[in-house]
C-alpha positions as CSV (number, residue, x, y, z in Angstrom):
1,X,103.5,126.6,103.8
2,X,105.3,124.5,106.4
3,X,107.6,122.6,104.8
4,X,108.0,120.1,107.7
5,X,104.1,119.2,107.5
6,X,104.3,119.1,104.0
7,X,107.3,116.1,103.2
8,X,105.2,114.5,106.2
9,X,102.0,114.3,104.8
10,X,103.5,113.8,101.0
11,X,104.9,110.9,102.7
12,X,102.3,109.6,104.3
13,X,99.9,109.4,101.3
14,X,102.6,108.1,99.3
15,X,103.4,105.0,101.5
16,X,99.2,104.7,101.9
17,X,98.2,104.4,98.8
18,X,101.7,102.4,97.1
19,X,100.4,100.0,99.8
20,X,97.0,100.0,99.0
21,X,97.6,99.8,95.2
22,X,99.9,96.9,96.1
23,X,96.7,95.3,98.1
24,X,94.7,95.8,94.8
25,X,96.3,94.8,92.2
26,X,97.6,91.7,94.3
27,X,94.3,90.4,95.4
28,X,92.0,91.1,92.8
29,X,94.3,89.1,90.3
30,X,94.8,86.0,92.8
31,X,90.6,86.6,93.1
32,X,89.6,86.1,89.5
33,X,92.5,83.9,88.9
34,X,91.0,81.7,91.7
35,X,87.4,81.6,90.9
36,X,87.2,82.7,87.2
37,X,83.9,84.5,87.7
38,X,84.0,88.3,87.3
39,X,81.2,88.1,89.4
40,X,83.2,87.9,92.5
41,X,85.4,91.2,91.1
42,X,82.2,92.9,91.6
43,X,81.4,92.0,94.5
44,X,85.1,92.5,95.8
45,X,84.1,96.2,94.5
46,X,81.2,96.9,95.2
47,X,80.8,95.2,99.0
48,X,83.9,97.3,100.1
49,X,81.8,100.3,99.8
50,X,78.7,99.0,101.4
51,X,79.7,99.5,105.3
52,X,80.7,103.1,104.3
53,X,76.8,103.9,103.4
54,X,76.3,103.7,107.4
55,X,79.7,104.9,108.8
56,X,80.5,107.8,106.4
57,X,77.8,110.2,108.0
58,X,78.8,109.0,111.7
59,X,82.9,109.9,110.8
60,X,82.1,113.2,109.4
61,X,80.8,114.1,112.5
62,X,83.7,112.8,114.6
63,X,86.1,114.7,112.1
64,X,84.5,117.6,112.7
65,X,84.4,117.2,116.8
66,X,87.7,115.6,117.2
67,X,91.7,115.1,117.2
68,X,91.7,114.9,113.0
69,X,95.1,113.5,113.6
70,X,94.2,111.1,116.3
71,X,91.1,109.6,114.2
72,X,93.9,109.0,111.7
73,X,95.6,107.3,113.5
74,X,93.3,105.1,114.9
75,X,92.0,104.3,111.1
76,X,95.9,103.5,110.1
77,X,96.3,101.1,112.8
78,X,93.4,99.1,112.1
79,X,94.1,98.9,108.7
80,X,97.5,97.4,109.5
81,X,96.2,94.9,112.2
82,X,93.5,94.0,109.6
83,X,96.2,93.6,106.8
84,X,98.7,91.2,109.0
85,X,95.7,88.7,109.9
86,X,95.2,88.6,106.1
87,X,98.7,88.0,105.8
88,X,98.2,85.2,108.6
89,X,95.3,83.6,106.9
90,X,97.2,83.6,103.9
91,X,100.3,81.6,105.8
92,X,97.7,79.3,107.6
93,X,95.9,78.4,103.9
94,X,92.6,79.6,105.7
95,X,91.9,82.3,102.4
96,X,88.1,82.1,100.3
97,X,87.1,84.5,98.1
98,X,84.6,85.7,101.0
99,X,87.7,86.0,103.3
100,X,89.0,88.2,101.0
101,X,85.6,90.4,100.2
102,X,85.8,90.7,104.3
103,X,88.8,92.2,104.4
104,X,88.2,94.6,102.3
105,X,85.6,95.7,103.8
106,X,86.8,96.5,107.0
107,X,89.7,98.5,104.7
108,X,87.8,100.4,103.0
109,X,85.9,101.3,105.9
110,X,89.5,102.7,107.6
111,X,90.1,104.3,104.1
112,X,86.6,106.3,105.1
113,X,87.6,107.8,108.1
114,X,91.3,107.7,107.6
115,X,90.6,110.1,104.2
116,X,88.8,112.9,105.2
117,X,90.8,113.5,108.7
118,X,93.7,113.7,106.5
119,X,92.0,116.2,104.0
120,X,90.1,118.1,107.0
121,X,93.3,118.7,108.9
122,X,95.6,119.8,105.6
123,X,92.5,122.5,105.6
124,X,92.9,123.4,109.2
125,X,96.2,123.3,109.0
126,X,97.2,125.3,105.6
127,X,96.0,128.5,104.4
128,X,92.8,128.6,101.9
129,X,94.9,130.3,99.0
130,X,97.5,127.5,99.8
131,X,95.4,124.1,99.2
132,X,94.4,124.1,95.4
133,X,98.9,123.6,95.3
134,X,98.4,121.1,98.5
135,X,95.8,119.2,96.8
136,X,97.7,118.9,93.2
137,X,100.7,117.8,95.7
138,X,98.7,115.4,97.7
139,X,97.3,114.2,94.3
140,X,100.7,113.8,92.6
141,X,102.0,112.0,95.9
142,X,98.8,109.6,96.0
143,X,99.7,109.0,92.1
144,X,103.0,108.1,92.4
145,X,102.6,105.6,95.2
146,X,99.6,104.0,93.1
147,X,102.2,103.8,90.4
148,X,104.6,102.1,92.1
149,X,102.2,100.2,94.3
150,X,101.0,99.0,91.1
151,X,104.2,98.3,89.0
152,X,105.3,95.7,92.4
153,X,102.0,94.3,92.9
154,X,102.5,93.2,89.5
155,X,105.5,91.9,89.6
156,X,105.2,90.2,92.8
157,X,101.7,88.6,91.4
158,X,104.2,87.3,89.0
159,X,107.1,86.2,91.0
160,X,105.9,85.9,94.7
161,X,103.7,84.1,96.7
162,X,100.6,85.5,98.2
163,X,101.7,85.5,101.6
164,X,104.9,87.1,100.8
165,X,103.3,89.8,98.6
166,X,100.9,90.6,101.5
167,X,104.1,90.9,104.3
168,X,105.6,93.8,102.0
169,X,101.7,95.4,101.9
170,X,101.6,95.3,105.5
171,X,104.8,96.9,106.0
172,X,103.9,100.1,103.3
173,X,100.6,100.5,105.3
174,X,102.8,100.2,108.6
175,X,105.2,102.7,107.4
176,X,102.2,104.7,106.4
177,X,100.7,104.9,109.9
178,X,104.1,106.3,111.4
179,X,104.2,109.1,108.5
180,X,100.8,110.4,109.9
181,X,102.0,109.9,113.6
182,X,104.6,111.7,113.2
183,X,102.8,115.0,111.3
184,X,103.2,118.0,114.0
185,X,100.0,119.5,114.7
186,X,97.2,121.1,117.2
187,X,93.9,120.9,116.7
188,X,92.0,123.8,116.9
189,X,88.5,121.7,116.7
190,X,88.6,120.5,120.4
191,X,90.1,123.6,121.7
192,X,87.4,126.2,120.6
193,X,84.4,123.5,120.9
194,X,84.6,123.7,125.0
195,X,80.7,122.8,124.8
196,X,79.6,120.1,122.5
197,X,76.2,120.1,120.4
198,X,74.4,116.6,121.1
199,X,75.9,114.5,118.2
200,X,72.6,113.9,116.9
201,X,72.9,117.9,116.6
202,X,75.7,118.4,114.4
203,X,74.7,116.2,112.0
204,X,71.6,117.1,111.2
205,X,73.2,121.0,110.9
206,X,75.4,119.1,108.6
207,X,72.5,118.2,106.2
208,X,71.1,122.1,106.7
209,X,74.5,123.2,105.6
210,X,74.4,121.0,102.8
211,X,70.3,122.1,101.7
212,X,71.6,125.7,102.4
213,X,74.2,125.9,100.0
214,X,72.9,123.7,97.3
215,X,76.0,124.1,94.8
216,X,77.7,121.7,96.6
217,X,75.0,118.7,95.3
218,X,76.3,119.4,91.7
219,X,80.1,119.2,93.4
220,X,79.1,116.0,94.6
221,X,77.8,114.6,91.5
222,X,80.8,115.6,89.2
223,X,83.5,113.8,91.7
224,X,81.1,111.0,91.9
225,X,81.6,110.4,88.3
226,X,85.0,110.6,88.8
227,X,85.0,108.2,91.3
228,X,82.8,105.8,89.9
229,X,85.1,105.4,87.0
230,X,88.1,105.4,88.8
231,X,86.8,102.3,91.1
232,X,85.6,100.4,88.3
233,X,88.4,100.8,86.5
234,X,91.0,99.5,88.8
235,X,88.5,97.3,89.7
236,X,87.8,95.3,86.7
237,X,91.4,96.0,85.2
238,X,92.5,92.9,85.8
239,X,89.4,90.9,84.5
240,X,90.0,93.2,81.4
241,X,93.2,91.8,80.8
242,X,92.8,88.4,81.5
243,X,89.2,87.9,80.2
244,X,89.0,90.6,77.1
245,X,93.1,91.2,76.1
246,X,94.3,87.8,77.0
247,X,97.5,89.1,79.0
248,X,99.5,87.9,81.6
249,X,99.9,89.6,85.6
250,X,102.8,91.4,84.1
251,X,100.4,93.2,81.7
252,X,97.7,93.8,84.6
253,X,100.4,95.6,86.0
254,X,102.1,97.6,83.6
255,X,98.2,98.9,82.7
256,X,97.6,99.8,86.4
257,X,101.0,101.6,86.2
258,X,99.7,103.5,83.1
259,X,96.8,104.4,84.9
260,X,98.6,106.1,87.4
261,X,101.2,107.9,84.9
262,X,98.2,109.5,83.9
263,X,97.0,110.4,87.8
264,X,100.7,111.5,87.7
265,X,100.1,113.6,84.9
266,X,97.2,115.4,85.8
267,X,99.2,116.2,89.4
268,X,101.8,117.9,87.9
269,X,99.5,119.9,85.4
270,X,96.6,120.3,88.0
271,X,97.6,124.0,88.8
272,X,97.8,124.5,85.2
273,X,94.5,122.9,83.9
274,X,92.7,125.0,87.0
275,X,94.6,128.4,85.3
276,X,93.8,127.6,81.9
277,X,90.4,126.0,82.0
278,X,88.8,128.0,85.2
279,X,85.2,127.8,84.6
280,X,85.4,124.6,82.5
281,X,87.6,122.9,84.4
282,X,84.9,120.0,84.5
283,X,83.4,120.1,81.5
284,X,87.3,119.0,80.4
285,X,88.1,116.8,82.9
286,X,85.3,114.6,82.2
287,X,85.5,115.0,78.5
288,X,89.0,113.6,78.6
289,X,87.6,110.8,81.0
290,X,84.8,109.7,78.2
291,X,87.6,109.6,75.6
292,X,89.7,106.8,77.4
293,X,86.5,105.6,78.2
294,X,85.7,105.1,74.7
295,X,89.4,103.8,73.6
296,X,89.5,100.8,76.7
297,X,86.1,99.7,75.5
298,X,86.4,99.3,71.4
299,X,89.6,98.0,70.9
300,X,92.0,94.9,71.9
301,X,94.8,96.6,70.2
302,X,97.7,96.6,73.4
303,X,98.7,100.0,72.4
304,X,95.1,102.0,72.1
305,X,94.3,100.2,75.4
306,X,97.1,101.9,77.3
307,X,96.6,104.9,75.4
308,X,92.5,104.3,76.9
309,X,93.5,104.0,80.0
310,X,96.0,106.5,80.5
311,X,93.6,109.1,79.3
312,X,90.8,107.7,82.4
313,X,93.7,108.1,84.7
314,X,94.3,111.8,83.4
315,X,90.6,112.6,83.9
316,X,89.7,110.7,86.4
317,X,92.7,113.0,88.8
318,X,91.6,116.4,87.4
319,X,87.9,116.1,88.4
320,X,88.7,114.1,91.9
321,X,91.6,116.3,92.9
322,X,91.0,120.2,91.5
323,X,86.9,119.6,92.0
324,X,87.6,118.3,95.5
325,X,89.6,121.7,95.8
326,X,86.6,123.6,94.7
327,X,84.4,121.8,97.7
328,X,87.0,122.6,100.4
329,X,87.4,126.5,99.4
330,X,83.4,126.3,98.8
331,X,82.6,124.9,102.6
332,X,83.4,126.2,106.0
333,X,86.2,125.0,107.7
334,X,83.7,123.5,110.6
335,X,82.1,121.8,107.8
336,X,84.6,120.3,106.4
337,X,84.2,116.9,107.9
338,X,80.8,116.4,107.2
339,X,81.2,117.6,103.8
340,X,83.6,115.2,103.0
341,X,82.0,112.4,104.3
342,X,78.2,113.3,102.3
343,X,80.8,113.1,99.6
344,X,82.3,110.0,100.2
345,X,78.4,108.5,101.0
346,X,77.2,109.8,97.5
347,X,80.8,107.8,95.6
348,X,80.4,104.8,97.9
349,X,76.8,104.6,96.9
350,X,77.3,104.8,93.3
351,X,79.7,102.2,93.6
352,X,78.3,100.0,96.3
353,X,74.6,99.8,93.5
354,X,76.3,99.6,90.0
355,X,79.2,97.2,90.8
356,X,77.4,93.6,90.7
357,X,75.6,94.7,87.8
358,X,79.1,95.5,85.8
359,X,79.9,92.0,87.7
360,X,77.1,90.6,85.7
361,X,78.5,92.6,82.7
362,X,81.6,91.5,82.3
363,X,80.8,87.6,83.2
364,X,78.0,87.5,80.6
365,X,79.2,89.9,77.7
366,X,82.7,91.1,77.9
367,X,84.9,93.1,80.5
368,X,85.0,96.1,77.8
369,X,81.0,96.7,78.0
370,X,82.2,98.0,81.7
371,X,83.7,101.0,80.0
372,X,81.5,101.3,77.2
373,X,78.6,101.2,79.7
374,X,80.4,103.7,82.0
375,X,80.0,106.4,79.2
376,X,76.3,107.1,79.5
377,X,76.5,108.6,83.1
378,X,79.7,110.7,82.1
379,X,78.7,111.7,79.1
380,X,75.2,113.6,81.4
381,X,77.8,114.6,83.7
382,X,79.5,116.4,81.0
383,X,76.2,118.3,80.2
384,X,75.7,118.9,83.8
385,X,78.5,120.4,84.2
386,X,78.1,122.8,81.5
387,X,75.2,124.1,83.7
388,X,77.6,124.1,86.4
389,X,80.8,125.9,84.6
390,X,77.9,129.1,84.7
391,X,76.9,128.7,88.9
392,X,78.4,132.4,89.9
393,X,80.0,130.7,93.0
394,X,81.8,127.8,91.0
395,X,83.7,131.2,88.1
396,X,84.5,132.8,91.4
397,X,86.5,130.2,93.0
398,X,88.3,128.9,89.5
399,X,89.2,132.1,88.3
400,X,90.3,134.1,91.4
401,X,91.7,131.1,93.5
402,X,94.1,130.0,91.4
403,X,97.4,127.7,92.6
């Protein structure tokens, strides 16, 4: 592996997402603290998602036409212009709840095409046997800057202002951006694509890729899962400890923290849960998910909520890294792309659908019911992927491409 590329891209989704946790945990607790209507958390959540039902399909195509670094790029730098006129706003007193809803749109749209050039140029770049150990790495990187993105949101939730605490975001994203600038590498896309298929072209071969190889859909559905949870969890964490445990910022932190300790955790063992589950590595992942699951939503004890949502954290990383490993070994590299942006379209969707109804949830009957609720589509995931564990393709890849 090259070593260079690697510290560079380790970096680079380190500093993204500590600044992006930072963003979270920061302005979801000033958002319900402001308005006291869960209500507006869903809608925070689930209107992020909801330009990426239009763009996703459009940026898997330029991922798979263009510069993977250069469309990076692009997405880094408006994240950080959109971040610093937050910031202003913030300075200027000119902030709403729909301000912030706004914003976050236009982030998570960035985050859409920012992610899969990231993921679709660590495939170009390193070798197939190599990327179930990238991924894990990439995934332990991600963790550990959501755990400390977390841990000084919280405390600066606490202790700072708004418009301070967004400054210091702006500056992780900033430092984020120059990581990825600074990553060495030639794209071999736009060098062996001298003539272009029509755009309208390549994606509907996208969607015949996709019908053609079918095993792919129950990919999709597994890490959707896995996403779902994971955005409503961090989403509603902090109505969850306000509303349902009665805890302070401090406490919204230290909980976010826990949740990635348990990303963390499943990082470092991700090339050891792939070895030792192979087949069932999803059944188990999501299995572990349903248990945390379980443990946030029936008890206020402190301890067995940290203990809850450690164990989401846990699952929530095995099936969204080592599944997303799966898909990349499972689809051609000219794919890629386009894969990962049907991908992104099926998450964004679940989330963009269920997340003013677990809105409506927690306002009327209790930010737990969000986890408790949560349960029934993981708990048919973990039959589904029972089927799955037998697909021949899916014991191919986990037992003979091992990290």
């Amino acid at each position: 592996m090259d070593q260079v590329n690697t510290r560079k891209l380790l970096s680079s989704y380190f500093l993204y997402e500590c600044g992006r946790s930072m963003y979270f945990v920061i302005i979801t607790w000033y958002l319900f603290q402001w308005t006291q209507d869960a209500m507006y958390t869903g809608l925070f959540v689930s209107f992020g998602f909801l330009p990426g039902l239009f763009s996703n399909i459009i940026f898997g195509v330029l991922v798979d036409r263009y510069n993977r670094k250069k469309l990076a790029v692009i997405a880094g730098a408006v994240s950080v212009a959109s971040l610093t006129l937050l910031g202003g706003a913030f300075f200027l007193e000119w902030i709403s709840p729909w301000l912030l809803i706004l914003t976050h749109m236009v982030l998570q749209t960035t985050g859409s095409l920012f992610r899969p050039s990231l993921q679709a140029l660590v495939a170009e770049v390193f070798l197939p046997e190599d990327l179930p150990r990238i991924f894990s790495l990439s995934g332990s990187a991600t963790i550990s800057g959501s755990l400390a993105g977390a841990a000084m949101g919280g405390v600066f939730s606490s202790l700072m202002s708004a418009p301070v605490s967004i400054t210091i975001v702006v500056m992780f994203y900033a430092a984020a951006f120059t990581a990825v600038a600074k990553l060495h590498y030639t794209s071999t896309i736009e060098s062996r694509k001298t003539c272009r298929e029509p755009f309208i072209s390549e994606l509907r071969s996208g969607f015949r890729y996709l019908n053609d190889h079918s095993f792919l859909y129950g990919l999709f559905m597994m890490m959707m899962l896995g996403q779902l949870t994971f955005h409503m969890t961090l989403g509603f964490l902090s109505v969850y400890t306000s509303d349902y445990l009665e805890k302070n910022a401090f406490v919204y932190g230290t909980l976010d923290v826990t949740f990635s300790v348990g990303g963390i955790a499943a990082g470092v063992l991700g090339a050891w849960w792939w070895k030792r589950m192979k087949n069932n590595l999803a059944v188990f992942s999501l299995a572990v998910m349903a248990c945390g699951l379980l443990l946030a939503g029936i008890t206020q004890h402190v301890v067995m909520a940290f203990l809850g949502i450690c164990l989401i954290g846990i699952g929530t990383s095995f099936v969204r890294s080592l599944l997303q490993s799966v898909q990349q070994i499972a689809t051609a590299k000219e794919f890629h792309g386009r894969m990962a942006s049907f991908r992104m379209l099926c998450n964004q969707s679940a989330v963009v659908i269920t997340g003013p109804l677990f809105g409506f949830t927690a306002s009327s009957i209790g930010a737990n019911y969000v986890f408790l609720f949560l349960l029934i589509p993981v708990s048919l995931g973990i039959i589904w992927s029972a089927y799955q564990a037998k697909h021949p393709l899916f014991v191919e890849i986990t037992t003979s491409k091992t990290a």
